[in-house]
mmCIF file with all atom_site columns, C-alpha atoms in Angstrom:
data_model
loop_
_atom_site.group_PDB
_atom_site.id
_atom_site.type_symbol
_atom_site.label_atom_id
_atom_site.label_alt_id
_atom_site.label_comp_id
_atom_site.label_asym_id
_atom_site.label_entity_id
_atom_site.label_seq_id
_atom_site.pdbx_PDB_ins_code
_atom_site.Cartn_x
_atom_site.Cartn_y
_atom_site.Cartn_z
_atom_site.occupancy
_atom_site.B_iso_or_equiv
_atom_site.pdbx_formal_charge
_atom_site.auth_seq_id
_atom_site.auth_comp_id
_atom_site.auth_asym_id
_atom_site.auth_atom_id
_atom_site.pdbx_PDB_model_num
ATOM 1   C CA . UNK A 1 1   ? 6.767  -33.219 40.041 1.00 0.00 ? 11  UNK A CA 1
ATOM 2   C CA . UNK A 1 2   ? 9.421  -31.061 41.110 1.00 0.00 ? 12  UNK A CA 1
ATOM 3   C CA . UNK A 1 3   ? 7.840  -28.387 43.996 1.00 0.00 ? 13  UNK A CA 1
ATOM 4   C CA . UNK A 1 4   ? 7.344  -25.241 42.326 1.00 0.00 ? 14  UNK A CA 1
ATOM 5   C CA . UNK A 1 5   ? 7.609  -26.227 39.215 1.00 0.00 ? 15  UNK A CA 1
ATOM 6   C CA . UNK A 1 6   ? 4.729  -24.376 36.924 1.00 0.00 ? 16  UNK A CA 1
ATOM 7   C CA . UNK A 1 7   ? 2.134  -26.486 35.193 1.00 0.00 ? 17  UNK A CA 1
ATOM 8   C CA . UNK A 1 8   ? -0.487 -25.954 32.695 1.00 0.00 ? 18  UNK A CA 1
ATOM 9   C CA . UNK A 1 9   ? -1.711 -22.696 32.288 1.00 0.00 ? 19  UNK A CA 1
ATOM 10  C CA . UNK A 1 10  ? 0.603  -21.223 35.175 1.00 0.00 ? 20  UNK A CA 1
ATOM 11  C CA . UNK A 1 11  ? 3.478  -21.918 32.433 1.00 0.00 ? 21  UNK A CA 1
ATOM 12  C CA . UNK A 1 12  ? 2.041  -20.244 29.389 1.00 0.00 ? 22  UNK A CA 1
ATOM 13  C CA . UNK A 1 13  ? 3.910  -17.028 28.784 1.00 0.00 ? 23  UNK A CA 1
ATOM 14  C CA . UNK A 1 14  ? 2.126  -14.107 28.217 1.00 0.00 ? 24  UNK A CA 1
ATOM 15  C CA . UNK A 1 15  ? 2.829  -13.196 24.041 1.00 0.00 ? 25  UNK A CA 1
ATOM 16  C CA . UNK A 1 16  ? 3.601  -9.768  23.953 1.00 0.00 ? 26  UNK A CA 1
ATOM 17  C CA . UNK A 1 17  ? 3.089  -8.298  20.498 1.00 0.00 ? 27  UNK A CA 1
ATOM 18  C CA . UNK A 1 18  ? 3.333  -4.737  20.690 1.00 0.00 ? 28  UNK A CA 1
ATOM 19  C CA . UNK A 1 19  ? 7.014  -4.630  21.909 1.00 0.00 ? 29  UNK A CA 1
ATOM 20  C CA . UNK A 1 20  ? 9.798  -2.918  19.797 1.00 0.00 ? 30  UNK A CA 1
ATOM 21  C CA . UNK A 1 21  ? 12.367 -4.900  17.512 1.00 0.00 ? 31  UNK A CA 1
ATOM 22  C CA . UNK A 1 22  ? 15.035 -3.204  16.281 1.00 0.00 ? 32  UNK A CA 1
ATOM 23  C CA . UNK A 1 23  ? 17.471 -4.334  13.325 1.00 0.00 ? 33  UNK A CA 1
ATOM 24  C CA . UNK A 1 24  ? 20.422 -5.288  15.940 1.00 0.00 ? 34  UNK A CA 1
ATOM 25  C CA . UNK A 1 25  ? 17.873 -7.009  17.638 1.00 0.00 ? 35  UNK A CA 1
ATOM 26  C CA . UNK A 1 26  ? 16.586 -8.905  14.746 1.00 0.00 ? 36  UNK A CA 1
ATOM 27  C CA . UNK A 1 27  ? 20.134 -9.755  13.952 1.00 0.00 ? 37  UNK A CA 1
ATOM 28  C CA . UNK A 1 28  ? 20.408 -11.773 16.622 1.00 0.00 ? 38  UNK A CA 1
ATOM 29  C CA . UNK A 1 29  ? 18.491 -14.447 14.910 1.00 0.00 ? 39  UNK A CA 1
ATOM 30  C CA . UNK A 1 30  ? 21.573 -14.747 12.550 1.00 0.00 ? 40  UNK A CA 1
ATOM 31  C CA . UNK A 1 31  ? 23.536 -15.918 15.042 1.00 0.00 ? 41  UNK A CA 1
ATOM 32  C CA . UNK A 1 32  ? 21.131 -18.717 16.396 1.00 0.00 ? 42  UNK A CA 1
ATOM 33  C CA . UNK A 1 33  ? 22.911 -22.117 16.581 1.00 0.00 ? 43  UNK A CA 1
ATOM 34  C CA . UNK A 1 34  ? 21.264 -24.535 14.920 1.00 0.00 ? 44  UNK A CA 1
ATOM 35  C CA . UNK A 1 35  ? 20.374 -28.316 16.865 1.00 0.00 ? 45  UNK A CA 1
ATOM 36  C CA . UNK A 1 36  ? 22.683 -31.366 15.628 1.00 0.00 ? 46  UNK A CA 1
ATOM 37  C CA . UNK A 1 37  ? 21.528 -32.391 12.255 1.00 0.00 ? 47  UNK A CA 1
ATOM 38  C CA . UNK A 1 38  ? 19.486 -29.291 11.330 1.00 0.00 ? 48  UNK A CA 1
ATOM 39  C CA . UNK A 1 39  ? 20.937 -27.037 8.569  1.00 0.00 ? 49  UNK A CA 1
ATOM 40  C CA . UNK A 1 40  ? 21.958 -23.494 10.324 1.00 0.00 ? 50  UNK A CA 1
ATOM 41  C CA . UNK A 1 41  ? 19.797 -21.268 7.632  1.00 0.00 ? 51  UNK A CA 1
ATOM 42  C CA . UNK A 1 42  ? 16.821 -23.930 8.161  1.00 0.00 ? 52  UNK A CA 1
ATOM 43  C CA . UNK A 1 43  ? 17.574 -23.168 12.020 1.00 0.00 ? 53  UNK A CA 1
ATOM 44  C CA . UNK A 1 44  ? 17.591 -19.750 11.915 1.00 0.00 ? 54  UNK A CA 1
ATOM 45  C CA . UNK A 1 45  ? 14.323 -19.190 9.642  1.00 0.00 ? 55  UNK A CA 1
ATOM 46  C CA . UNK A 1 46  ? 12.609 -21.710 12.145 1.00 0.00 ? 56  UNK A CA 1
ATOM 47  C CA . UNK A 1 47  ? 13.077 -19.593 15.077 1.00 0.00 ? 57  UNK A CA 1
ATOM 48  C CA . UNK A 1 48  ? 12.514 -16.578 13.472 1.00 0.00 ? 58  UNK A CA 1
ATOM 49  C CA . UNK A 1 49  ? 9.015  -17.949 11.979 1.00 0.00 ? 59  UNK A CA 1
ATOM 50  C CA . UNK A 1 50  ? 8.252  -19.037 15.698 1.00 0.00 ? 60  UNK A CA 1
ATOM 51  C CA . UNK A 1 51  ? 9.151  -16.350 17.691 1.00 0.00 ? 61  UNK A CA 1
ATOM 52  C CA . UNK A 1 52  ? 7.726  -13.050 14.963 1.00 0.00 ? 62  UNK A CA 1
ATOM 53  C CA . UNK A 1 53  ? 4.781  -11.233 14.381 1.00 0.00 ? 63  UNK A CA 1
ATOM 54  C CA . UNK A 1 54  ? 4.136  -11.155 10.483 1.00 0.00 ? 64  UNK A CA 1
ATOM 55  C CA . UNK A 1 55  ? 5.522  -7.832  10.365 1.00 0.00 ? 65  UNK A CA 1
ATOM 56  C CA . UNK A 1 56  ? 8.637  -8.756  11.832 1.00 0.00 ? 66  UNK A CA 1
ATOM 57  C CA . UNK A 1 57  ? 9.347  -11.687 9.737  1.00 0.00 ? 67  UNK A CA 1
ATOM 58  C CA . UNK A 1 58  ? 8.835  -9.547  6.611  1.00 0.00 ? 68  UNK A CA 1
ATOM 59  C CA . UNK A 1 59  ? 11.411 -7.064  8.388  1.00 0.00 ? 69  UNK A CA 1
ATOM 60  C CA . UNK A 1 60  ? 13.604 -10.200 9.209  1.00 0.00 ? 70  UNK A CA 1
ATOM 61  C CA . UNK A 1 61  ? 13.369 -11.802 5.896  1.00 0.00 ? 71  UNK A CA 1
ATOM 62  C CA . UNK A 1 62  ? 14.621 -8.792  4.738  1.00 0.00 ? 72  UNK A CA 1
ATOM 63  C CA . UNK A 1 63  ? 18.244 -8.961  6.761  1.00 0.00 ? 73  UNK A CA 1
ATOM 64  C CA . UNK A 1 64  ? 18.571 -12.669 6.127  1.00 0.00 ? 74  UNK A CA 1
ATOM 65  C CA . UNK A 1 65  ? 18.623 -12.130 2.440  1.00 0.00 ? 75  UNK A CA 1
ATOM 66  C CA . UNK A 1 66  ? 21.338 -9.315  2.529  1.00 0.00 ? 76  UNK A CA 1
ATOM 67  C CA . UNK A 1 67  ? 23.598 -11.307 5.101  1.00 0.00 ? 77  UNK A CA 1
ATOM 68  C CA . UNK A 1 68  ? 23.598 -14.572 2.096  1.00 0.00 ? 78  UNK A CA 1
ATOM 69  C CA . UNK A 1 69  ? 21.207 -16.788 3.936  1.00 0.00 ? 79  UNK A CA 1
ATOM 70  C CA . UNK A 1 70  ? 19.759 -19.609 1.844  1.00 0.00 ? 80  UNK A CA 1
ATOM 71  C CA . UNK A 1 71  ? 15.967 -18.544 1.470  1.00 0.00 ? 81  UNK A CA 1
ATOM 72  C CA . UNK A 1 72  ? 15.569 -22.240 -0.034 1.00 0.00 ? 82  UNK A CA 1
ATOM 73  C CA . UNK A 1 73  ? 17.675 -24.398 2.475  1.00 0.00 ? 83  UNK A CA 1
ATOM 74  C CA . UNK A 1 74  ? 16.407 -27.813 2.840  1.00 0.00 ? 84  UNK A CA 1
ATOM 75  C CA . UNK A 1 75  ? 16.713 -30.535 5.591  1.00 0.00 ? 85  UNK A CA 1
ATOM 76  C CA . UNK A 1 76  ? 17.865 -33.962 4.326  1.00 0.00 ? 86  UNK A CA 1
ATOM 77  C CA . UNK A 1 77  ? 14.323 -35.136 2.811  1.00 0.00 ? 87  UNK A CA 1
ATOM 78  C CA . UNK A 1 78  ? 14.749 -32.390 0.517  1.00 0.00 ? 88  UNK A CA 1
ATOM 79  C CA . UNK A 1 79  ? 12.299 -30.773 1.995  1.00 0.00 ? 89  UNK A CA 1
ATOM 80  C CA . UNK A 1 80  ? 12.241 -27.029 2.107  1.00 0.00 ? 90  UNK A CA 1
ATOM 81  C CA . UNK A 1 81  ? 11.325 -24.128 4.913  1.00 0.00 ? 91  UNK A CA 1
ATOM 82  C CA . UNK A 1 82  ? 8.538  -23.094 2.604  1.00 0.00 ? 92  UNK A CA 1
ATOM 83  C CA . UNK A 1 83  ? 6.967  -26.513 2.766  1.00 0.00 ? 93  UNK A CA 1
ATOM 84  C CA . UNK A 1 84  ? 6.801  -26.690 6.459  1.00 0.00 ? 94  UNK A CA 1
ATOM 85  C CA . UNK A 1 85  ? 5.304  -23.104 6.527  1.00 0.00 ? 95  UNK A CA 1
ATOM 86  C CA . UNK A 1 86  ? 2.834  -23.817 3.947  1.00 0.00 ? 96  UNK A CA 1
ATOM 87  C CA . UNK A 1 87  ? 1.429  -26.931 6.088  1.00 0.00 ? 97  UNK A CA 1
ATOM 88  C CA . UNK A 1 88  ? -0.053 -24.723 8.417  1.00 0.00 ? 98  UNK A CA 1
ATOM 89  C CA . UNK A 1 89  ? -2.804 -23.211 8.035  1.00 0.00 ? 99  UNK A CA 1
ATOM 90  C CA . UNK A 1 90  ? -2.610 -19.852 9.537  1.00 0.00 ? 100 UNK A CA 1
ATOM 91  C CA . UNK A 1 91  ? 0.489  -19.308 7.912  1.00 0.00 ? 101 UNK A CA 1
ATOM 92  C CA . UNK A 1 92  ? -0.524 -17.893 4.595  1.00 0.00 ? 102 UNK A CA 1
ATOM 93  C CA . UNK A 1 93  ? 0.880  -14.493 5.443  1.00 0.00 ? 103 UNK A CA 1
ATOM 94  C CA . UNK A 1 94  ? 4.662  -16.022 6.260  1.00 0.00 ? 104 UNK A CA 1
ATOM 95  C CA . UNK A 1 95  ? 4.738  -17.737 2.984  1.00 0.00 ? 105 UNK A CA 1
ATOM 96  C CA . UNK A 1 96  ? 3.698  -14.860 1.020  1.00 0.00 ? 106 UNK A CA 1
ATOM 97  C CA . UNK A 1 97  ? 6.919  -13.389 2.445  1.00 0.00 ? 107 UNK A CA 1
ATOM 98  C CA . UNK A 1 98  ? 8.798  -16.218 1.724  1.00 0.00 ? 108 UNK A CA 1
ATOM 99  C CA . UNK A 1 99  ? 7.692  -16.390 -1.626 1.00 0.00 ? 109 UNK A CA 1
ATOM 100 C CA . UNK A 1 100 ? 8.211  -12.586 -2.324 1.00 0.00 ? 110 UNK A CA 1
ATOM 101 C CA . UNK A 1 101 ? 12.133 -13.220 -0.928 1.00 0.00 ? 111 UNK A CA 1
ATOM 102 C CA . UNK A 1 102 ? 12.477 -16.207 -4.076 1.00 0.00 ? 112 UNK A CA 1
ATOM 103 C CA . UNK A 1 103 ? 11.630 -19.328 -1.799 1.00 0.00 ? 113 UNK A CA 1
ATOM 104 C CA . UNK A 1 104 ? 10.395 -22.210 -3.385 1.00 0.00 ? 114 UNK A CA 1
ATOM 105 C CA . UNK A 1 105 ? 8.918  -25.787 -2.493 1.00 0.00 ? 115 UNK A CA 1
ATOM 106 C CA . UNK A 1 106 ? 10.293 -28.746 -3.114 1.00 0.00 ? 116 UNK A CA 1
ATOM 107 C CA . UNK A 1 107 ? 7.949  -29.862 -5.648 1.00 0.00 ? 117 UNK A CA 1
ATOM 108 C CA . UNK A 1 108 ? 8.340  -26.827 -7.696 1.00 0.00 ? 118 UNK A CA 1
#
């Protein structure tokens, strides 16, 4: 283990929820690169899911429709960002969003 290198606990960022997001901030998701393989919009909802509050998805979801982002991009299995948010259970919030913006599974 590299010397003062955190572990466990030590490492676990502190989630801050009551911070301020603008809409320039929240733009900056737009712009996310997406990992070799992944689709860009699939990319960009996946960070966005991971790094919001509820309320700041909903506010996100928003300017990702009115920039032309696919709400229903899939990966290669066909598989759709609503069908990875709707695996989790505590998620029920995010794909109400989702599903208020048109997004759709898969098996629909």
């Amino acid at each position: 283990m590299k010397e003062g290198k955190k572990s466990g606990v030590e490492r676990t960022q502190i989630a801050t929820r009551d911070e301020e997001w603008s809409d320039e901030r929240l733009k900056t998701f737009l712009k996310q690169q997406p990992p070799d393989g992944m689709p860009a919009d699939y990319s960009i909802l996946l960070k966005a899911y991971r790094g919001m509050t509820v309320e700041l998805f909903a506010r996100f979801i928003s300017l990702y429709i009115e920039a032309g982002k696919d709400i229903n991009v899939a990966l290669e299995n066909g598989s759709t960002f609503l069908d990875l948010v709707s695996q989790h259970r505590k998620s029920t919030q995010y794909a109400n969003i989702l599903e208020s913006a048109g997004a759709v599974r898969s098996s629909d």
